[in-house]
PDB file of C-alpha atoms in Angstrom:
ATOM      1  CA  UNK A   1       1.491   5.290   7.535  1.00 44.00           C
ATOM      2  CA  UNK A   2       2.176   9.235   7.667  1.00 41.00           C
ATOM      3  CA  UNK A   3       2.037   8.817  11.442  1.00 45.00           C
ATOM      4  CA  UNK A   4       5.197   6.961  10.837  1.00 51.00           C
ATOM      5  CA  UNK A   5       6.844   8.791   7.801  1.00 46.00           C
ATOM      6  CA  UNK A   6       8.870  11.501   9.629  1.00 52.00           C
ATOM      7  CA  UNK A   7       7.558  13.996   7.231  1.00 59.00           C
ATOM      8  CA  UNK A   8       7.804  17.729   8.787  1.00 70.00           C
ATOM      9  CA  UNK A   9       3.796  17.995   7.381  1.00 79.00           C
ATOM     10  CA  UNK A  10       2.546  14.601   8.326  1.00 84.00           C
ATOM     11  CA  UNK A  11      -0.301  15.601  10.373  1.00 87.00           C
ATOM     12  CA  UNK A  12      -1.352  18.142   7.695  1.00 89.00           C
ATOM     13  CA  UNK A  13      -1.443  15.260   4.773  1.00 90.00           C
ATOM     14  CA  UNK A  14      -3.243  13.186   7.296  1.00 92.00           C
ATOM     15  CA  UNK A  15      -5.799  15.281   7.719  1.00 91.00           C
ATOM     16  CA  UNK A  16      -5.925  15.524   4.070  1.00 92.00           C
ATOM     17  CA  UNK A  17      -6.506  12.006   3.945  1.00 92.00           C
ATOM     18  CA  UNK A  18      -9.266  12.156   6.545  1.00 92.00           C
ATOM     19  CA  UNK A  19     -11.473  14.777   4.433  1.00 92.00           C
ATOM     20  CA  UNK A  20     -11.142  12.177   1.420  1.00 94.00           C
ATOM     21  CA  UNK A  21     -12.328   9.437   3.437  1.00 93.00           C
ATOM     22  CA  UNK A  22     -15.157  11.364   4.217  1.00 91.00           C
ATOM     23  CA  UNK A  23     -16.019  12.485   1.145  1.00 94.00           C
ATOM     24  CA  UNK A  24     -15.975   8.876  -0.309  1.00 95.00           C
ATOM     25  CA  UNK A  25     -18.335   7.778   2.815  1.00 91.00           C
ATOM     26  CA  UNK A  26     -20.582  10.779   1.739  1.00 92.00           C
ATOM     27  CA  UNK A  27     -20.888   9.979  -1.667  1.00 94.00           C
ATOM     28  CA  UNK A  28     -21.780   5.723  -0.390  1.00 94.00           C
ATOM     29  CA  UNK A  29     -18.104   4.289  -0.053  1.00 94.00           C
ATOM     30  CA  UNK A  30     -17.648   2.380   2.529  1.00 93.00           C
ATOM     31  CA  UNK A  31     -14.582   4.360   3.865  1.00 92.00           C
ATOM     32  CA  UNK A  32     -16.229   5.938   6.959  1.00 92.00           C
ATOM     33  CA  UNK A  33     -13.317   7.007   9.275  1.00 92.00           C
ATOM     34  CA  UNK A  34     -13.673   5.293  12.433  1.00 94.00           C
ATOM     35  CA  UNK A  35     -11.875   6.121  16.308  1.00 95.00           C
ATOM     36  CA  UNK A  36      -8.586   4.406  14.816  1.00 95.00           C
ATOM     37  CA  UNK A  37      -8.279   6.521  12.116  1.00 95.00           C
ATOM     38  CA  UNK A  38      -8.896   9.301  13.842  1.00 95.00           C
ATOM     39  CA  UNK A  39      -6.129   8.181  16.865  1.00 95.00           C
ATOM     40  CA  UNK A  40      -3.898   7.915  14.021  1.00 95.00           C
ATOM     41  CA  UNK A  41      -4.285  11.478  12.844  1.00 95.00           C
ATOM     42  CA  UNK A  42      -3.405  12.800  15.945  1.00 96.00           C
ATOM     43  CA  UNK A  43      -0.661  10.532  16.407  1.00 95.00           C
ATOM     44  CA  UNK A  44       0.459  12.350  12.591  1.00 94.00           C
ATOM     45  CA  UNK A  45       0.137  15.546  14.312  1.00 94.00           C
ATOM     46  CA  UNK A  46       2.166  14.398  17.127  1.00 95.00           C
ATOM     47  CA  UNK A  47       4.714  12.817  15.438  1.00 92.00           C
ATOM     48  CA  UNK A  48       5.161  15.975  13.053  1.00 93.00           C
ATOM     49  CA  UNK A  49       7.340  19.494  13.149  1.00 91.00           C
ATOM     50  CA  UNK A  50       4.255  21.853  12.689  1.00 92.00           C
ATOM     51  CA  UNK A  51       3.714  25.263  14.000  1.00 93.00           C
ATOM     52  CA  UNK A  52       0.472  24.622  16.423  1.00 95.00           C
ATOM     53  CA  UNK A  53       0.529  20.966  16.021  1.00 96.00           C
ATOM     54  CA  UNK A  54      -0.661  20.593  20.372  1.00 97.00           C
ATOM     55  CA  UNK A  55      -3.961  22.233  19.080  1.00 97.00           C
ATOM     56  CA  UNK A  56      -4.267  20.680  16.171  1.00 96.00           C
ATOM     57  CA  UNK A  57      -4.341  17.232  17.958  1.00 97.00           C
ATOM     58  CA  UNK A  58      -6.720  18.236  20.268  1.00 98.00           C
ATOM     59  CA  UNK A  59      -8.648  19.704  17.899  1.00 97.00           C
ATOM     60  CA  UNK A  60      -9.239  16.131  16.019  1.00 97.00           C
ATOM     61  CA  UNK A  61      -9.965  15.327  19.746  1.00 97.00           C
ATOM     62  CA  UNK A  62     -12.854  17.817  19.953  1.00 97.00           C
ATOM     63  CA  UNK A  63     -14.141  16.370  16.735  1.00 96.00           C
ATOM     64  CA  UNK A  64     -14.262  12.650  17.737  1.00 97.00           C
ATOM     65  CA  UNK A  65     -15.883  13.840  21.167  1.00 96.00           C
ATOM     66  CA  UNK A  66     -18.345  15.491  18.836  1.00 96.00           C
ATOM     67  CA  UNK A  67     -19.290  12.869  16.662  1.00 95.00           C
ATOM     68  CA  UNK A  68     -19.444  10.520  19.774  1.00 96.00           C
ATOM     69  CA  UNK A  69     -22.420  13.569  21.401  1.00 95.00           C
ATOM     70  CA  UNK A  70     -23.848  13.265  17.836  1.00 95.00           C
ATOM     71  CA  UNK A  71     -24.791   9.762  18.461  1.00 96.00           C
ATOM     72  CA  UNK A  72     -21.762   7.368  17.032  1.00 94.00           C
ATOM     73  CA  UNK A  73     -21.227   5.436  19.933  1.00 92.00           C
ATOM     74  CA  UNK A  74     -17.645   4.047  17.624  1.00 91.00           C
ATOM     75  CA  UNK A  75     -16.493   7.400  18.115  1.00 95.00           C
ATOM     76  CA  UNK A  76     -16.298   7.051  22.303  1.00 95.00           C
ATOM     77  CA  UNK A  77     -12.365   8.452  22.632  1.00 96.00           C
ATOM     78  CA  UNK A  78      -9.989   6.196  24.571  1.00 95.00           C
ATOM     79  CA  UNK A  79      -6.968   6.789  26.988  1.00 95.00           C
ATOM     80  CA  UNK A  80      -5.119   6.223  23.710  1.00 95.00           C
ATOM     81  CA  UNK A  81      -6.668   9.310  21.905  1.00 97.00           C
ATOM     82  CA  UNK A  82      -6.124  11.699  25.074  1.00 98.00           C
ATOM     83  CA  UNK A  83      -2.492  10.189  25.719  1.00 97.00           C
ATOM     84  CA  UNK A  84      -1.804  11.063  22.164  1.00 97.00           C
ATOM     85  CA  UNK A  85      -2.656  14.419  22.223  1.00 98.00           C
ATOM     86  CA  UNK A  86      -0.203  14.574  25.568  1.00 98.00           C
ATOM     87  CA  UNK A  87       2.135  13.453  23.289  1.00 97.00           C
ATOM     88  CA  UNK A  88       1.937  16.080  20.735  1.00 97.00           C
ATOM     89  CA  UNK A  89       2.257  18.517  23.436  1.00 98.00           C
ATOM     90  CA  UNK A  90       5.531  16.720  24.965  1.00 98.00           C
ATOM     91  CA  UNK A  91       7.502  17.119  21.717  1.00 96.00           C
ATOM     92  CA  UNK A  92       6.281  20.815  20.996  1.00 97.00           C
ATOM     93  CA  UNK A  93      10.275  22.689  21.216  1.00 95.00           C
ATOM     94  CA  UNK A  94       8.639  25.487  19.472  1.00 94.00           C
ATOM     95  CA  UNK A  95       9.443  28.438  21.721  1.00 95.00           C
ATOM     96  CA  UNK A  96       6.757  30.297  20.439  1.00 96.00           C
ATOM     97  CA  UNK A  97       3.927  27.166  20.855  1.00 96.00           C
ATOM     98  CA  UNK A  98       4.968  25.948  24.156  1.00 97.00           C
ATOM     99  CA  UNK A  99       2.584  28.330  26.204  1.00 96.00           C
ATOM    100  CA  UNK A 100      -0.305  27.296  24.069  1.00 98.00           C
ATOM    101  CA  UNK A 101       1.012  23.553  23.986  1.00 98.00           C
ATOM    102  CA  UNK A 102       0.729  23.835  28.038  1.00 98.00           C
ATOM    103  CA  UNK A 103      -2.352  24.936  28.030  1.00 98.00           C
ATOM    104  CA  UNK A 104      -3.323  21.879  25.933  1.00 98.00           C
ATOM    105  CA  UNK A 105      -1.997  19.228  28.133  1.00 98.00           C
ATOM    106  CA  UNK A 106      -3.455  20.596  31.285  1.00 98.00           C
ATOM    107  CA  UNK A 107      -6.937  20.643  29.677  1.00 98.00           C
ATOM    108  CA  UNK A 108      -6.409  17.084  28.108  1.00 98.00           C
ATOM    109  CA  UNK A 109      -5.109  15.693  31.431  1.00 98.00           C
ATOM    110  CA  UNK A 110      -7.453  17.311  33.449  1.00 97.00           C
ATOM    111  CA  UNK A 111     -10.250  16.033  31.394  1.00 97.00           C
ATOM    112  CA  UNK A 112      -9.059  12.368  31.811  1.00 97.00           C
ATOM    113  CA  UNK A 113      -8.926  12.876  35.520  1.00 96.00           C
ATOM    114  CA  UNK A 114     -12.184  13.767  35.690  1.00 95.00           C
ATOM    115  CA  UNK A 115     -13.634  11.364  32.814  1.00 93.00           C
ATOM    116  CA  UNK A 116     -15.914   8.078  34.223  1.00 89.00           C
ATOM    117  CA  UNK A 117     -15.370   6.272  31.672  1.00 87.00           C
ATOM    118  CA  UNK A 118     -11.588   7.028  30.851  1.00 91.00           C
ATOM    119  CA  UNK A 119      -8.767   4.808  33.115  1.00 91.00           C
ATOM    120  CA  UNK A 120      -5.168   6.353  32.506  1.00 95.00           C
ATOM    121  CA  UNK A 121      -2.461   3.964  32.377  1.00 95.00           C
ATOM    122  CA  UNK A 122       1.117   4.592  32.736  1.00 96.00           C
ATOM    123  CA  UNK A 123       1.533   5.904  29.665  1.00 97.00           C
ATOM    124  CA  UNK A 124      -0.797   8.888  30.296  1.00 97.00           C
ATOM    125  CA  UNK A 125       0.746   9.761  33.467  1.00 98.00           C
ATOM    126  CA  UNK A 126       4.658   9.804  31.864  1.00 98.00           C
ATOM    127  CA  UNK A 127       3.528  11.261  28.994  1.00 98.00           C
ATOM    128  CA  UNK A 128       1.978  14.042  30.758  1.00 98.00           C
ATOM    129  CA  UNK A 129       5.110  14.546  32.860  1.00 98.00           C
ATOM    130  CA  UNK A 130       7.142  14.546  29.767  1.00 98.00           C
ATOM    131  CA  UNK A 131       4.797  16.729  28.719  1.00 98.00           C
ATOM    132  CA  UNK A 132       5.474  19.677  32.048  1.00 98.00           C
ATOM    133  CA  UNK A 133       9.232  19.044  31.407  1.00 98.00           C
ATOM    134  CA  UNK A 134       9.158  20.122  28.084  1.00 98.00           C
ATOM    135  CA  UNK A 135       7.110  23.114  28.514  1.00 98.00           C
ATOM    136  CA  UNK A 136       8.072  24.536  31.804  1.00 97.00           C
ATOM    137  CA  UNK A 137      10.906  26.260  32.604  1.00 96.00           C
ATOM    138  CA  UNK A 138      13.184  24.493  34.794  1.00 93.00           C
ATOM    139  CA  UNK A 139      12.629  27.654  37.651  1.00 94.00           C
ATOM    140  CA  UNK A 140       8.665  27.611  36.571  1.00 96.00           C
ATOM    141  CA  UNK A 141       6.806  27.263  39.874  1.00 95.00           C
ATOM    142  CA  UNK A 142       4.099  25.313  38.613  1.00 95.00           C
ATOM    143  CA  UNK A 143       6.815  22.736  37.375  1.00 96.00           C
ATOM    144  CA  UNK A 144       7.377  20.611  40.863  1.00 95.00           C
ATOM    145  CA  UNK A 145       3.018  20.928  41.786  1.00 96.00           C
ATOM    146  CA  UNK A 146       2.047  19.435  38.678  1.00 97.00           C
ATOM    147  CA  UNK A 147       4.695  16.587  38.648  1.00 97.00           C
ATOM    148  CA  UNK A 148       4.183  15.637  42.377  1.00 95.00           C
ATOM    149  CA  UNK A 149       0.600  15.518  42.127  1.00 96.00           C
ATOM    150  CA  UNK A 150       0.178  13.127  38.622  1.00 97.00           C
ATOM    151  CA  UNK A 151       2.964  11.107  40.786  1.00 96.00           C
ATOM    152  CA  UNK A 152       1.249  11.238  43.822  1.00 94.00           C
ATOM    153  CA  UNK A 153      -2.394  10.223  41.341  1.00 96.00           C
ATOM    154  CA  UNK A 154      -0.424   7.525  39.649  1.00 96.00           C
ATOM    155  CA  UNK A 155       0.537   5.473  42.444  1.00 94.00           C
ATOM    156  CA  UNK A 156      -3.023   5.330  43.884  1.00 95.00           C
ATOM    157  CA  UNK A 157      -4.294   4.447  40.696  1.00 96.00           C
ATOM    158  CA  UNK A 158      -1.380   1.518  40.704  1.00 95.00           C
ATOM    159  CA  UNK A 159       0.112   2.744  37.410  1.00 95.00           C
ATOM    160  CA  UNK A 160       4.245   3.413  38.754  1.00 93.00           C
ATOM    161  CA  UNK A 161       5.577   1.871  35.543  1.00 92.00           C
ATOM    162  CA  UNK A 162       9.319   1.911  34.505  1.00 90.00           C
ATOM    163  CA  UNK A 163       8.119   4.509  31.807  1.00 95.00           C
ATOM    164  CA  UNK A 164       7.044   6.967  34.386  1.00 95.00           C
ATOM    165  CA  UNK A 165      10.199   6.646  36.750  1.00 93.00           C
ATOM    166  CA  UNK A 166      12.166   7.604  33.732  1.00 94.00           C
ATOM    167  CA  UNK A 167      10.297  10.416  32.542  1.00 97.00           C
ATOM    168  CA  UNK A 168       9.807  11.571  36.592  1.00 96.00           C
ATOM    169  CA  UNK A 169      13.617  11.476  36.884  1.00 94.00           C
ATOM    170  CA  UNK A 170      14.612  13.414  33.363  1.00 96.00           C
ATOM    171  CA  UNK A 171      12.302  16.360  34.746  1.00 97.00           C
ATOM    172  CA  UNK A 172      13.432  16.677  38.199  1.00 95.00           C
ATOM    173  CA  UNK A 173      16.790  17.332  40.134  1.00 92.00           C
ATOM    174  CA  UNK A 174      18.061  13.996  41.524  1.00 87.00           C
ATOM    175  CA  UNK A 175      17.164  14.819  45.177  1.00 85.00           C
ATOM    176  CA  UNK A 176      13.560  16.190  43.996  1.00 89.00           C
ATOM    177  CA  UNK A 177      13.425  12.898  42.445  1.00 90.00           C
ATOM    178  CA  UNK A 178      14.151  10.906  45.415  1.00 85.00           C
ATOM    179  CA  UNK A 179      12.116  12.851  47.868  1.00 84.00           C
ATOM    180  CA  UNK A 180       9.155  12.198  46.115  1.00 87.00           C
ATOM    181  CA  UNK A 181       9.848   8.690  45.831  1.00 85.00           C
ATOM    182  CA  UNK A 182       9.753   8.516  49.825  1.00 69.00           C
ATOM    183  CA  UNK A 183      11.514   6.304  52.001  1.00 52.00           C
ATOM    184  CA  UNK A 184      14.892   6.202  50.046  1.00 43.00           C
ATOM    185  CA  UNK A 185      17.756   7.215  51.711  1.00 45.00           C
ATOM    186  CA  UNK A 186      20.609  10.240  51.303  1.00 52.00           C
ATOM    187  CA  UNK A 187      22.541   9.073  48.856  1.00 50.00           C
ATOM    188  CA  UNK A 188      20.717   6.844  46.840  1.00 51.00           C
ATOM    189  CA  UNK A 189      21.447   7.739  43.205  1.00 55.00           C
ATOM    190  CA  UNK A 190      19.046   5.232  41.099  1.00 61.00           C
ATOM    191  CA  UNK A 191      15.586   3.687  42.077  1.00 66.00           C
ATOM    192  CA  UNK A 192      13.962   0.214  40.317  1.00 68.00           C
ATOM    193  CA  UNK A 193      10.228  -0.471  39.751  1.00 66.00           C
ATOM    194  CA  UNK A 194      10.597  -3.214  41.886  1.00 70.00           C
ATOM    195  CA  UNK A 195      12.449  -1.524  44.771  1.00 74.00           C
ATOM    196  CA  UNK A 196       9.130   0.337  45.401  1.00 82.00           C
ATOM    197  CA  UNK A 197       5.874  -0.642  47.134  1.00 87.00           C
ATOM    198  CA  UNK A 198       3.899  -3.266  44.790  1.00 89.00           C
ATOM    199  CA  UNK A 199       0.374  -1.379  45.269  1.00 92.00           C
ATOM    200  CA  UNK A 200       1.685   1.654  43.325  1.00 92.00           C
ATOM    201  CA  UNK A 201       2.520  -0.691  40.303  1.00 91.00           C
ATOM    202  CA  UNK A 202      -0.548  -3.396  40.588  1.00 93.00           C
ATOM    203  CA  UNK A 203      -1.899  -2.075  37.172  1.00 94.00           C
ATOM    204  CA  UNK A 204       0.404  -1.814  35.212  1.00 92.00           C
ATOM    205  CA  UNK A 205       0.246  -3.972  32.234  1.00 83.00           C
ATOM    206  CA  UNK A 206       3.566  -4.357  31.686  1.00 65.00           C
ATOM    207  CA  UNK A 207       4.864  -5.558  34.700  1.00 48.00           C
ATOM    208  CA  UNK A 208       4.417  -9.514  34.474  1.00 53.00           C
ATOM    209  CA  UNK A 209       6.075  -9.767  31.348  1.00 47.00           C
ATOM    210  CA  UNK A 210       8.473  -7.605  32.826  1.00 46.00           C
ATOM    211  CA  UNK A 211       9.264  -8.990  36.375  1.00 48.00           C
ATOM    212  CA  UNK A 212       9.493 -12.498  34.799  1.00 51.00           C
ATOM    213  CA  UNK A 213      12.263 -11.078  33.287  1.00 49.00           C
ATOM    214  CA  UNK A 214      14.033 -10.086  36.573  1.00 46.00           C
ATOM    215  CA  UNK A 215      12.736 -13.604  38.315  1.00 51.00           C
ATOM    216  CA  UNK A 216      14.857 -15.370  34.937  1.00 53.00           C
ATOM    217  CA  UNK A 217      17.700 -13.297  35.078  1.00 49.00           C
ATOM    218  CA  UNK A 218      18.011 -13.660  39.566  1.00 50.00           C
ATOM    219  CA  UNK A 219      18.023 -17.938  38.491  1.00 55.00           C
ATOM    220  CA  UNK A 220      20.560 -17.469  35.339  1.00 53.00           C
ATOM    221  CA  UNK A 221      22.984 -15.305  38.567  1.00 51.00           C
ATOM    222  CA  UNK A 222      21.723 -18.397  41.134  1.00 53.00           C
ATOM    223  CA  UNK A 223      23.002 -21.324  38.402  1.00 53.00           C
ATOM    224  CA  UNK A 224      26.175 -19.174  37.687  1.00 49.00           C
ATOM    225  CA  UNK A 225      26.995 -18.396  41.451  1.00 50.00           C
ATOM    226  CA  UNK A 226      26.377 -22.151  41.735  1.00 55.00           C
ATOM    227  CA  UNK A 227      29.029 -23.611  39.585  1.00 53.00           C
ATOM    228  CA  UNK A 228      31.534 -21.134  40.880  1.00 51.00           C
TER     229      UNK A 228
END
């Protein structure tokens, strides 16, 4: 629930929260915080205005990594957990925390990259981008690298979701955006999901609710040209 309140300290009562549970589980309640709860207290952190709140989510991370070393095979962290702390670091404005928030997402995103038993889905790769667009200076020189190359990682993994074209075009000039989206010509102004090549968007789990969508709204135009 304080993941959700909008209060400025959310992550901080969470956390709060957290240390009761596991006092009660000490003491032989059965209130043992499991991988959820501990998803959720990132998400708090994320979701919050606190100083430092990019390292404080990954510092829950670090502790559910632990736990799962120590032997609780519950405690294995999930694309969720990892995406979540990208998230924390794509909504630090924080002048002052943005470095350190940086920092954060390249060593979150880098260890999902190089995870075996971690598959990012779209929501990891846009979340990271939003992540380099919030932190990096429009005239940073690491700004274009790093998006190009979670694009260019996204499409082979199939992942090219609507979320990720819209976070790819907020961070980049239009015809930065449409050069690495290859094959469109001068002058194009917008690009679909659909317009691109199906491989880069195979796993997406969104698409086939969404592109039954597009296949009922192309019959509703057919039966309306139709009757015309």
């Amino acid at each position: 629930a304080w993941a959700k309140s909008g209060c400025k300290n959310s992550g901080e009562v969470a956390e709060q929260l957290l240390i009761r549970m596991q006092e009660k589980y000490d003491r032989g309640e059965p209130t043992k915080p499991n991988l959820l709860t501990m998803n959720t207290v990132i998400d708090a952190h994320a979701k919050s205005s606190e100083k430092g709140k990019a390292r404080k989510a990954q510092s829950v991370l670090r502790r559910i990594e632990a736990k799962y070393k120590e032997g609780d095979e519950q405690m294995l962290p999930n694309a969720f957990t990892y995406t979540t702390v990208l998230n924390a670091c794509a909504f630090t404005f924080e002048k002052s925390d943005q470095e350190e928030a940086f920092q954060v997402a390249q060593s979150t995103y880098q260890e999902v990259m190089k995870s075996a038993n971690l598959r990012p889905s779209h929501l990891t790769y846009g979340t990271y981008i939003k992540a380099i667009n919030t932190l990096l200076p429009r005239d940073d020189e690491r700004r274009y690298p790093l998006i190009e190359s979670a694009f260019t990682q996204c499409c082979e993994d199939g992942q090219l979701a609507r979320f990720v074209l819209q976070c790819l075009q907020d961070a980049l000039p239009t015809q930065s955006y449409l050069k690495l989206l290859r094959g469109n010509r001068k002058g194009v102004v917008s690009v679909n999901a659909e317009d691109l090549p199906s491989q880069w968007r195979r796993n997406v789990k969104e698409k086939a609710m969404y592109f039954n969508q597009i296949r009922e709204k192309k019959k509703v135009m057919k039966k309306r040209y139709r009757k015309r």
